[in-house]
Backbone as a ProteinNet text record, in pm:
[ID]
protein_1_A
[PRIMARY]
MRRASDERSPFLGVPSWRERTAVAGALRTETVGGMVLLAAALATLIWANSPWSGSYVSVRDAHFVIGALGLDLSVGHWAADGLLTVFLLVAGIELKRELVAGELRTPAAAALPVVAAVCGMAVPAALAS
[TERTIARY]
1775.5	1717.2	1608.8	1616.2	1533.2	1380.4	1300.5	1139.7	1122.8	997.3	970.1	939.3	901.7	869.4	992.4	1117.4	1229.8	1299.3	1255.7	1303.4	1225.9	1111.4	1022.1	1070.8	1069.9	1113.4	1012.8	1050.8	939.7	855.8	737.7	652	679.4	701	749.3	879.7	958	1099.9	1144.9	1293.8	1351.1	1316.4	1238.3	1202.5	1352	1327.5	1444.7	1452	1564.6	1605.9	1495.9	1441.1	1326.7	1221.3	1176	1039.6	1059.2	1186.1	1200.8	1160.5	1248.7	1260	1113.6	1023	895.5	796.6	805.6	734.5	779.6	904.1	955.8	891.2	903.5	859.2	718.1	639.3	474.9	451.5	542.3	496.9	535	616	683.5	561.6	477.6	376.6	270.1	208.9	116.2	-16.1	-49.3	-167.6	-160.4	-39.6	-43.5	-44.3	22.6	23.2	-122.6	-196.9	-339.7	-416.7	-402.9	-474.4	-437.4	-313.8	-280.5	-343.8	-327.2	-393.9	-531.4	-593.3	-740.3	-798.4	-725.1	-720.5	-714.3	-622.4	-591.5	-703.1	-771.2	-852.8	-976.3	-1006.3	-1122.9	-1125.6	-989.9	-1000.4	-1002.6	-947	-975	-1115.9	-1200.1	-1330.7	-1418.5	-1382	-1456.3	-1419.3	-1278.3	-1246.6	-1320.9	-1302.8	-1389.4	-1516	-1596.2	-1728.8	-1785.8	-1694.9	-1737.9	-1733.7	-1771.9	-1786.6	-1649.8	-1544.5	-1423.4	-1371.6	-1461.7	-1418.4	-1352.7	-1372.9	-1297.5	-1143.3	-1110.4	-961.6	-914.4	-1004.4	-942.6	-934.6	-1021.3	-1010.5	-877.3	-856.2	-747.2	-595.2	-607.4	-485.6	-464.7	-584.7	-583.6	-543.7	-577.3	-548.1	-423.6	-351.3	-227.4	-110.7	-38.7	60.7	199	274.3	419.9	482.3	579.8	642.5	790	846.4	984.1	1013.2	1087.8	1118.9	1214.5	1299.8	1406.2	1365.9	1244	1185.1	1064.1	1050.8	924.3	768.7	773.3	659.5	582.2	466.4	386.3	243.8	233.4	132.3	73.7	-69.5	-137.1	-112.6	-143.1	-136.4	-202.7	-330.5	-423.8	-353.2	-294.8	-240.2	-106.3	-37.8	82.5	20.5	-80.3	-142.4	-191	-252	-306.7	-204	-110.1	-10	107.9	158.8	307.6	293	189.9	184.4	122.2	36.4	-20.1	102.5	191.6	306.5	380.1	421.2	485.8	418.5	298.7	217.4	218.4	196.4	194.9	332.9	447.8	564.8	589.6	553.6	594	497.6	379.4	271.1	331	418.6	457.8	597.3	672.4	777.7	738	640.2	599.1	533.9	474.1	403	517.2	626.5	733.5	798.7	806	868.8	794.5	646.8	563.1	561.8	583.2	595.8	723.7	819	947.6	978.7	955	1008.2	897.7	762.8	656.8	577.6	462.6	337.6	283.4	317.5	255.6	356.7	451.5	563.5	529.6	414.3	367.7	255.1	246.4	135.8	-14.2	-13	-150.7	-174.3	-105.1	-101.8	-129	-84.6	-87.7	-223.5	-281.8	-407.7	-508.8	-545.2	-660	-626.1	-516.7	-484.3	-492.4	-436.9	-427.3	-572.1	-650.1	-783	-854	-851.1	-911.1	-853.7	-713.9	-672.6	-717.6	-711.2	-778.3	-915.7	-995.1	-1128.3	-1156.3	-1069.5	-1070.1	-1062.4	-984.2	-948.8	-1042.8	-1097.4	-1181.7	-1337.2	-1385.4	-1518.8	-1546.9	-1472.5	-1497	-1477.6	-1381.4	-1355.9	-1484	-1527	-1656	-1770	-1786.6	-1904.7	-1869.5	-1773.2	-1735.2	-1753	-1746.4	-1765.7	-1924.9
-4152.3	-4051.9	-3955.2	-3840.3	-3750.2	-3759.2	-3777.9	-3756.6	-3592	-3546.4	-3420.5	-3371.6	-3465	-3438.9	-3384	-3446.5	-3415.3	-3264.9	-3227.7	-3094.1	-2972.6	-2995	-2894	-2840.1	-2700.2	-2651.9	-2667.1	-2678.7	-2706.8	-2584	-2603.3	-2501.3	-2383.4	-2267.4	-2132.3	-2149.7	-2231.4	-2237.9	-2140.7	-2138.3	-2067.6	-2101.1	-2069.1	-2109.3	-2123	-2228	-2232.7	-2113.4	-2111.6	-2011.5	-2018.6	-2132.3	-2143.6	-2077.3	-2107.2	-2046.4	-1896	-1856.3	-1708.2	-1617	-1700	-1635.3	-1626.3	-1743.3	-1724	-1620	-1625.4	-1523.3	-1383.3	-1371.6	-1221.7	-1190	-1293	-1257.4	-1229.2	-1298.7	-1278.5	-1120.1	-1097	-968	-871.9	-881.3	-779.8	-746.6	-818.3	-814.4	-698.4	-629.9	-521.9	-593.2	-701.1	-766.6	-810.7	-889.8	-943.8	-805.4	-688.3	-572.6	-527.1	-513.9	-459.2	-552.6	-689.2	-785.9	-754.7	-742.2	-737.8	-596.3	-506.1	-372.2	-399.3	-462.5	-493.7	-570	-659.2	-750	-678.2	-591.6	-496.1	-406.5	-342.8	-251.7	-331.3	-445.1	-540	-563.9	-610.8	-671.1	-538.9	-425.9	-284.7	-250.9	-257.1	-213.8	-321.7	-456.6	-535.7	-533.4	-495.6	-484.4	-348	-257.1	-121.6	-127	-207	-230.2	-338.3	-402.5	-535.6	-501.1	-603.6	-562.5	-524.3	-557.9	-519.1	-393.2	-284.7	-175.1	-70.9	-102.9	-28	-44.7	-176.2	-198.8	-121.2	-133.8	-64.6	97.2	169.9	292.2	326.4	244.7	254.3	244.4	139.3	123.5	251.5	292.8	416.4	539	544.4	675.5	666.9	556.3	537.6	633.1	684.2	802.4	745.3	767.7	761.8	901.2	900.9	1023.6	1017.2	1087	1106.9	1249.6	1249.5	1372.5	1467.6	1403.6	1470.3	1528.1	1488.3	1578.5	1647.3	1637.1	1710.2	1653.3	1531.9	1457.7	1404.5	1404.6	1343	1315.6	1200.9	1187	1044.4	1034.4	898.7	829	688.4	577.2	615.1	663.9	735.2	818.8	935.2	1031.4	976	898.1	829.3	760.5	680	605.5	722.8	810.4	917.1	996.9	1050.5	1152.7	1072.3	977.6	941.4	831.6	734.4	625.2	689.2	801.6	854.4	931.9	976.5	1066.3	941.8	851.6	749.9	694.1	655.3	622.9	715.4	827.9	945.3	941.6	933.5	929.7	831.5	726.1	599.1	619.2	664.6	690.8	783.9	889.7	1002.6	930.9	864.3	800	708.2	632.9	527	624.9	712.6	820.6	886.7	933.3	977.5	872.9	763.1	662.2	629.2	612	592.7	716.9	846.9	965.5	969.9	928	932.7	794.1	692.1	552	471.1	478.7	385.8	408.1	361.6	374.7	499.9	594.9	737.5	838.3	791.2	894.8	971.2	938	1027.6	1091.5	1216.9	1315	1258.8	1153.6	1118.5	1009	930.8	818.5	875.4	999.2	1063.3	1130.4	1165.3	1271.1	1227.5	1097.3	1050.9	1047.8	993.8	992.4	1146.7	1229.2	1376.4	1424.1	1402.1	1460.2	1388.7	1267.1	1213.3	1264.7	1287.4	1326.3	1479.5	1553.1	1684.1	1669.7	1606.1	1594.1	1548.9	1432.8	1369.4	1494.6	1586.6	1694.1	1814.2	1843.4	1959	1916	1793.6	1759.8	1778.2	1697.8	1722	1857.5	1943.1	2057.8	2146.3	2125.2	2199.2	2176.8	2043.2	2000.5	2037.9	2063.4	2092.5	2255.5	2311	2478.8	2519.2
-212.4	-271.7	-174.7	-187.2	-65.4	-115.3	-26.7	-56.9	-52	-120.9	-100.4	42.7	128.4	254.7	330.5	304.1	349	331	201.1	148.4	205.2	277.8	328.9	435.2	467.4	595.7	696.9	810.2	944.6	942.9	1007.1	1025.9	1091.3	1061.5	1081.5	1091.2	1037.9	1022.4	915.1	896.4	785.6	660.6	576.7	436.3	366.2	249.3	162.3	74.3	3.7	-109.7	-212.3	-257.3	-362.3	-312.9	-188.2	-136.8	-123.9	-66.5	-48	-179.3	-270.5	-417.5	-456.8	-429.1	-498.3	-433.9	-304.9	-223.2	-240.3	-275.4	-305.6	-462	-545.3	-677.5	-676.1	-589.9	-598	-545.2	-423.9	-367.8	-440.3	-534.4	-643.7	-755.2	-765.8	-875.5	-820.9	-896.3	-856.7	-810.6	-877.5	-822.6	-683.7	-658.9	-497.5	-408.3	-434.2	-350	-333.7	-434.4	-431.7	-359.4	-362.6	-302.5	-116.9	-97.9	15.2	108.2	8.5	59.3	65.7	-15.2	-6.3	100.1	143	250.2	387.6	380	507.7	540.7	431.7	433.3	486.5	421.4	458.4	595.8	658.2	793.6	891.3	846.7	930.8	932.8	837.2	834.8	915.5	916.5	1005.7	1136.1	1179.1	1323	1366.4	1285.5	1352.1	1372.4	1285.5	1299	1374.8	1437.9	1520.9	1666.3	1736.6	1891.8	1974	1901.1	1928.8	1876.4	1840.5	1799.8	1901.1	2048.4	2123.7	2129.7	2094	2099.8	1966.7	1830.6	1730.2	1745.8	1836.9	1863.1	1950.3	2036.2	2134.6	2042.4	1943.2	1878	1780.6	1728.4	1643.7	1711.9	1834.1	1903.5	1975.6	1979.1	2065.5	1975.4	2048.2	2005.5	2002.3	1906.2	1889.5	1890.6	1969.6	1986.9	1936.1	1854.8	1809.7	1864.3	1986.3	2045.4	1972.6	1899.1	1849.1	1724.9	1663.7	1538	1606.1	1715.2	1765.6	1702.8	1708.7	1636.1	1740.1	1754.5	1854.1	1784.4	1715.1	1646.7	1673.6	1648.7	1680.7	1559.4	1595.3	1467.9	1364.5	1382.2	1270	1185.4	1261	1194.4	1096.5	1180.2	1089	959.5	977.7	848.5	767	802.9	699.8	630.8	734.4	663.1	619.5	691.3	663.8	552.9	557.1	452.6	316.3	345.3	213	143.7	227.6	140.5	78.4	141.4	58.4	-58.1	-45.9	-157.5	-273.2	-264.5	-356.8	-399.7	-321.8	-381.7	-473.3	-441.2	-530.3	-650.4	-654.3	-768	-854.5	-795.2	-865.2	-937.8	-872.1	-959.5	-1058.4	-1038.2	-1150.8	-1284	-1243.4	-1353.9	-1420.5	-1355.8	-1439.1	-1517.7	-1480.3	-1544	-1675.6	-1653.7	-1764.9	-1868.4	-1818.8	-1902.3	-1969.7	-1931.2	-1979.9	-2078.8	-2030.2	-2102.5	-2117	-2087.5	-2073.1	-2178.2	-2168.2	-2270.5	-2286.4	-2182.4	-2196.6	-2250	-2334.3	-2363.1	-2475.6	-2531.3	-2662.9	-2615.7	-2677	-2618.8	-2638.2	-2760.8	-2791.4	-2697.7	-2647.4	-2563.8	-2399.5	-2382.1	-2236.8	-2234.2	-2340.4	-2334.2	-2246.9	-2265.2	-2212.3	-2031.6	-1986.6	-1843.7	-1801.4	-1882.6	-1828.1	-1805.1	-1899.6	-1884.8	-1796.1	-1767.6	-1652.1	-1516.5	-1522.1	-1375.9	-1352.6	-1463.6	-1434.5	-1373.1	-1456.5	-1433.4	-1280.1	-1235.3	-1109.1	-1027.5	-1039.4	-928.3	-958.5	-1058.8	-1094.5	-1039.9	-1081.7	-1034.7	-904.2	-801.7	-664.5	-610.1	-676.7	-630.4	-644.6	-760.6	-793.6	-738.5	-705.8	-618.2	-447.9	-423.4	-277.2	-264.5	-376.2	-352	-380.1
[MASK]
+++++++++++++++++++++++++++++++++++++++++++++++++++++++++++++++++++++++++++++++++++++++++++++++++++++++++++++++++++++++++++++++++

């Protein structure tokens, strides 16, 4: 009979199918994704405000060039423009799914989120002008 210690994969080794399935399932939940994003933001804030902030600035200002597309952007621009574009695309796809087949498919259920979204755009625009 096998012992539990025999079934474990070695440290930094290839995980078993059960372990991979558990990790993949956990990463698919919105809570884990939000926690990973929060942890990354917190680590970046600490790094940028630490004595090692010079290394943060050098990484942020490093350039990646894709000559065929004429792109010469810093890591900061890639993060601000590229990742934000992907985030908004995913948010739009999820919003469409909710409006078509989800909890917001009736006008009464969608009214409050629509009003909140409009106010979320109008109030900052009014304050900025």
